[in-house]
């Protein structure tokens, strides 16, 4: 089983600031199978990024994904009020797994 | 539009079974897999299993293997997740999602709260 470790656990930032979220895998993950999701309280997760760097339909371009192998990054270039949420990385190959999540909170 | 509509909240006693349904619409049901993901209160996301509606193939997470069965009814475009021998720590919101095993989860149901309580 591939274990995904996200850091930091919580990111305290202000609107307009840049957010950098990390996801490290216990073994190499093909870019094809790395995705990022956003979840707000009381809502289902929403797909943000697939294939490590492709934005899902309707996702604004302030969200970007990068990385390869065991290290992946989600960057939010300028935080908007609606971006404060929990973010999960996921590998969806043979036995999908999620990281523990990073909470982006309004400072 | 593409959507997954889940059944309503359930309250079950320890040792009982629960079945949650997930009705798909807006796309060809047999063209995409369906996964089930759960989230305990205040916790992260846990993948439970996957089914291919095309051929009925399944794959389950080791943690719930033996207690979970995922099935589909292609005539109604509905997926089902049965969890048996319920324990208190099975209390969670259960989501169905389109995708799994090589495909990202691009459409999610709203979730079904299952509470295990005596």
GROMACS .gro file of C-alpha atoms in nm:
model
  225
    1UNK     CA    1   0.000   0.000   0.000
    2UNK     CA    2   0.129   0.346  -0.093
    3UNK     CA    3   0.124   0.586   0.203
    4UNK     CA    4   0.088   0.957   0.128
    5UNK     CA    5   0.213   1.207   0.384
    6UNK     CA    6   0.094   1.567   0.355
    7UNK     CA    7   0.262   1.868   0.511
    8UNK     CA    8   0.209   2.093   0.683
    9UNK     CA    9  -0.096   1.975   0.873
   10UNK     CA   10  -0.226   2.330   0.895
   11UNK     CA   11  -0.131   2.640   0.696
   12UNK     CA   12  -0.237   2.977   0.838
   13UNK     CA   13  -0.238   3.242   0.567
   14UNK     CA   14  -0.422   3.558   0.467
   15UNK     CA   15  -0.619   3.626   0.149
   16UNK     CA   16  -0.385   3.719  -0.135
   17UNK     CA   17  -0.097   3.511  -0.001
   18UNK     CA   18   0.058   3.211  -0.173
   19UNK     CA   19  -0.007   2.860  -0.038
   20UNK     CA   20   0.230   2.571  -0.098
   21UNK     CA   21   0.111   2.224   0.005
   22UNK     CA   22   0.330   1.915  -0.003
   23UNK     CA   23   0.248   1.548  -0.060
   24UNK     CA   24   0.516   1.280  -0.023
   25UNK     CA   25   0.461   0.919  -0.126
   26UNK     CA   26   0.618   0.612   0.036
   27UNK     CA   27   0.706   0.483  -0.311
   28UNK     CA   28   0.712   0.629  -0.658
   29UNK     CA   29   0.376   0.728  -0.808
   30UNK     CA   30   0.323   0.782  -1.177
   31UNK     CA   31   0.206   1.138  -1.247
   32UNK     CA   32  -0.092   0.987  -1.424
   33UNK     CA   33  -0.228   0.862  -1.092
   34UNK     CA   34  -0.180   1.164  -0.864
   35UNK     CA   35  -0.476   1.392  -0.789
   36UNK     CA   36  -0.565   1.672  -0.549
   37UNK     CA   37  -0.904   1.742  -0.392
   38UNK     CA   38  -1.056   2.030  -0.197
   39UNK     CA   39  -1.311   1.973   0.077
   40UNK     CA   40  -1.515   2.234   0.261
   41UNK     CA   41  -1.709   2.164   0.583
   42UNK     CA   42  -2.024   1.961   0.522
   43UNK     CA   43  -1.943   1.906   0.156
   44UNK     CA   44  -1.810   1.622  -0.054
   45UNK     CA   45  -1.454   1.651  -0.185
   46UNK     CA   46  -1.409   1.825  -0.519
   47UNK     CA   47  -1.150   1.728  -0.778
   48UNK     CA   48  -0.898   2.009  -0.836
   49UNK     CA   49  -0.599   1.854  -1.011
   50UNK     CA   50  -0.549   1.524  -1.192
   51UNK     CA   51  -0.245   1.379  -1.363
   52UNK     CA   52  -0.037   1.573  -1.107
   53UNK     CA   53  -0.070   1.901  -1.299
   54UNK     CA   54  -0.394   1.919  -1.503
   55UNK     CA   55  -0.673   2.135  -1.368
   56UNK     CA   56  -1.019   1.983  -1.355
   57UNK     CA   57  -1.307   2.151  -1.536
   58UNK     CA   58  -1.398   2.485  -1.381
   59UNK     CA   59  -1.093   2.509  -1.154
   60UNK     CA   60  -0.936   2.858  -1.162
   61UNK     CA   61  -0.579   2.895  -1.282
   62UNK     CA   62  -0.455   3.013  -0.941
   63UNK     CA   63  -0.446   2.642  -0.857
   64UNK     CA   64  -0.151   2.449  -0.996
   65UNK     CA   65   0.005   2.110  -0.937
   66UNK     CA   66   0.360   1.991  -0.991
   67UNK     CA   67   0.604   1.721  -0.896
   68UNK     CA   68   0.699   1.366  -0.985
   69UNK     CA   69   0.814   1.039  -0.833
   70UNK     CA   70   0.755   1.068  -0.461
   71UNK     CA   71   0.720   1.446  -0.417
   72UNK     CA   72   0.422   1.647  -0.533
   73UNK     CA   73   0.306   2.003  -0.466
   74UNK     CA   74  -0.020   2.192  -0.487
   75UNK     CA   75   0.020   2.569  -0.514
   76UNK     CA   76  -0.250   2.831  -0.476
   77UNK     CA   77  -0.094   3.147  -0.616
   78UNK     CA   78  -0.318   3.405  -0.443
   79UNK     CA   79  -0.563   3.285  -0.184
   80UNK     CA   80  -0.924   3.388  -0.229
   81UNK     CA   81  -1.171   3.374   0.064
   82UNK     CA   82  -1.336   3.063  -0.083
   83UNK     CA   83  -1.003   2.873  -0.090
   84UNK     CA   84  -0.987   2.821   0.287
   85UNK     CA   85  -1.057   2.449   0.314
   86UNK     CA   86  -0.893   2.109   0.356
   87UNK     CA   87  -0.686   1.970   0.070
   88UNK     CA   88  -0.610   1.605   0.007
   89UNK     CA   89  -0.368   1.440  -0.231
   90UNK     CA   90  -0.453   1.096  -0.366
   91UNK     CA   91  -0.293   0.822  -0.567
   92UNK     CA   92  -0.550   0.623  -0.761
   93UNK     CA   93  -0.357   0.333  -0.903
   94UNK     CA   94  -0.417  -0.029  -0.802
   95UNK     CA   95  -0.524   0.043  -0.445
   96UNK     CA   96  -0.614   0.412  -0.408
   97UNK     CA   97  -0.512   0.602  -0.099
   98UNK     CA   98  -0.539   0.956   0.033
   99UNK     CA   99  -0.302   1.173   0.228
  100UNK     CA  100  -0.405   1.292   0.573
  101UNK     CA  101  -0.495   1.638   0.446
  102UNK     CA  102  -0.370   1.995   0.487
  103UNK     CA  103  -0.601   2.255   0.637
  104UNK     CA  104  -0.559   2.601   0.488
  105UNK     CA  105  -0.702   2.842   0.745
  106UNK     CA  106  -0.757   3.215   0.738
  107UNK     CA  107  -0.500   3.388   0.953
  108UNK     CA  108  -2.577   1.683  -1.573
  109UNK     CA  109  -2.356   1.409  -1.435
  110UNK     CA  110  -2.452   1.326  -1.079
  111UNK     CA  111  -2.451   1.057  -0.815
  112UNK     CA  112  -2.745   1.053  -0.575
  113UNK     CA  113  -2.703   0.860  -0.253
  114UNK     CA  114  -2.956   0.712  -0.012
  115UNK     CA  115  -3.040   0.871   0.320
  116UNK     CA  116  -2.885   0.857   0.664
  117UNK     CA  117  -2.889   0.531   0.861
  118UNK     CA  118  -2.865   0.442   1.228
  119UNK     CA  119  -2.760   0.086   1.303
  120UNK     CA  120  -2.673  -0.121   1.608
  121UNK     CA  121  -2.330  -0.285   1.649
  122UNK     CA  122  -2.317  -0.616   1.465
  123UNK     CA  123  -2.583  -0.516   1.211
  124UNK     CA  124  -2.539  -0.454   0.838
  125UNK     CA  125  -2.603  -0.144   0.630
  126UNK     CA  126  -2.650  -0.097   0.258
  127UNK     CA  127  -2.597   0.242   0.095
  128UNK     CA  128  -2.708   0.308  -0.262
  129UNK     CA  129  -2.569   0.545  -0.523
  130UNK     CA  130  -2.774   0.620  -0.836
  131UNK     CA  131  -2.584   0.757  -1.134
  132UNK     CA  132  -2.725   0.976  -1.408
  133UNK     CA  133  -2.602   1.190  -1.694
  134UNK     CA  134  -2.344   0.947  -1.830
  135UNK     CA  135  -2.302   0.587  -1.947
  136UNK     CA  136  -2.293   0.397  -1.619
  137UNK     CA  137  -2.090   0.104  -1.751
  138UNK     CA  138  -1.813   0.325  -1.884
  139UNK     CA  139  -1.670   0.431  -1.546
  140UNK     CA  140  -1.585   0.258  -1.221
  141UNK     CA  141  -1.747   0.350  -0.892
  142UNK     CA  142  -1.551   0.379  -0.569
  143UNK     CA  143  -1.668   0.408  -0.211
  144UNK     CA  144  -1.486   0.640   0.030
  145UNK     CA  145  -1.565   0.702   0.394
  146UNK     CA  146  -1.484   0.981   0.637
  147UNK     CA  147  -1.514   0.936   1.013
  148UNK     CA  148  -1.610   1.248   1.211
  149UNK     CA  149  -1.326   1.501   1.201
  150UNK     CA  150  -1.100   1.260   1.012
  151UNK     CA  151  -0.959   1.221   0.662
  152UNK     CA  152  -1.073   1.022   0.360
  153UNK     CA  153  -1.046   0.644   0.346
  154UNK     CA  154  -1.093   0.448   0.023
  155UNK     CA  155  -1.297   0.132   0.080
  156UNK     CA  156  -1.337  -0.033  -0.255
  157UNK     CA  157  -1.420  -0.017  -0.624
  158UNK     CA  158  -1.637  -0.185  -0.879
  159UNK     CA  159  -1.644  -0.190  -1.255
  160UNK     CA  160  -2.011  -0.174  -1.362
  161UNK     CA  161  -1.897  -0.303  -1.699
  162UNK     CA  162  -1.794  -0.649  -1.581
  163UNK     CA  163  -1.858  -0.655  -1.205
  164UNK     CA  164  -1.489  -0.676  -1.110
  165UNK     CA  165  -1.420  -0.551  -0.759
  166UNK     CA  166  -1.123  -0.447  -0.548
  167UNK     CA  167  -1.146  -0.386  -0.174
  168UNK     CA  168  -0.923  -0.216   0.079
  169UNK     CA  169  -0.752  -0.462   0.310
  170UNK     CA  170  -0.897  -0.291   0.617
  171UNK     CA  171  -1.260  -0.374   0.528
  172UNK     CA  172  -1.205  -0.683   0.312
  173UNK     CA  173  -1.439  -0.958   0.425
  174UNK     CA  174  -1.696  -0.716   0.568
  175UNK     CA  175  -1.778  -0.510   0.258
  176UNK     CA  176  -1.948  -0.602  -0.069
  177UNK     CA  177  -1.994  -0.359  -0.357
  178UNK     CA  178  -2.241  -0.443  -0.631
  179UNK     CA  179  -2.418  -0.271  -0.918
  180UNK     CA  180  -2.752  -0.292  -1.092
  181UNK     CA  181  -2.689  -0.178  -1.447
  182UNK     CA  182  -3.062  -0.174  -1.527
  183UNK     CA  183  -3.104   0.116  -1.283
  184UNK     CA  184  -2.749   0.260  -1.297
  185UNK     CA  185  -2.716   0.210  -0.925
  186UNK     CA  186  -2.422   0.100  -0.714
  187UNK     CA  187  -2.455  -0.049  -0.367
  188UNK     CA  188  -2.216  -0.080  -0.076
  189UNK     CA  189  -2.298  -0.330   0.198
  190UNK     CA  190  -2.097  -0.321   0.520
  191UNK     CA  191  -2.153  -0.604   0.769
  192UNK     CA  192  -2.070  -0.665   1.135
  193UNK     CA  193  -2.085  -0.294   1.204
  194UNK     CA  194  -1.866  -0.152   1.480
  195UNK     CA  195  -1.877   0.185   1.655
  196UNK     CA  196  -1.576   0.300   1.453
  197UNK     CA  197  -1.769   0.244   1.129
  198UNK     CA  198  -1.960   0.562   1.212
  199UNK     CA  199  -1.880   0.788   0.919
  200UNK     CA  200  -2.005   0.967   0.611
  201UNK     CA  201  -1.991   0.726   0.319
  202UNK     CA  202  -1.936   0.871  -0.029
  203UNK     CA  203  -1.962   0.713  -0.369
  204UNK     CA  204  -1.746   0.861  -0.642
  205UNK     CA  205  -1.698   0.800  -1.011
  206UNK     CA  206  -1.349   0.665  -1.067
  207UNK     CA  207  -1.088   0.444  -0.906
  208UNK     CA  208  -0.811   0.206  -1.010
  209UNK     CA  209  -0.643   0.423  -1.269
  210UNK     CA  210  -0.906   0.694  -1.291
  211UNK     CA  211  -0.937   1.002  -1.071
  212UNK     CA  212  -1.255   1.062  -0.874
  213UNK     CA  213  -1.423   1.333  -1.074
  214UNK     CA  214  -1.784   1.313  -0.957
  215UNK     CA  215  -1.892   1.258  -0.596
  216UNK     CA  216  -2.220   1.188  -0.425
  217UNK     CA  217  -2.324   1.412  -0.137
  218UNK     CA  218  -2.251   1.145   0.121
  219UNK     CA  219  -2.457   0.924   0.352
  220UNK     CA  220  -2.411   0.941   0.727
  221UNK     CA  221  -2.407   0.598   0.890
  222UNK     CA  222  -2.419   0.606   1.267
  223UNK     CA  223  -2.347   0.293   1.467
  224UNK     CA  224  -2.502   0.324   1.810
  225UNK     CA  225  -2.656   0.096   2.068
   0.00000   0.00000   0.00000
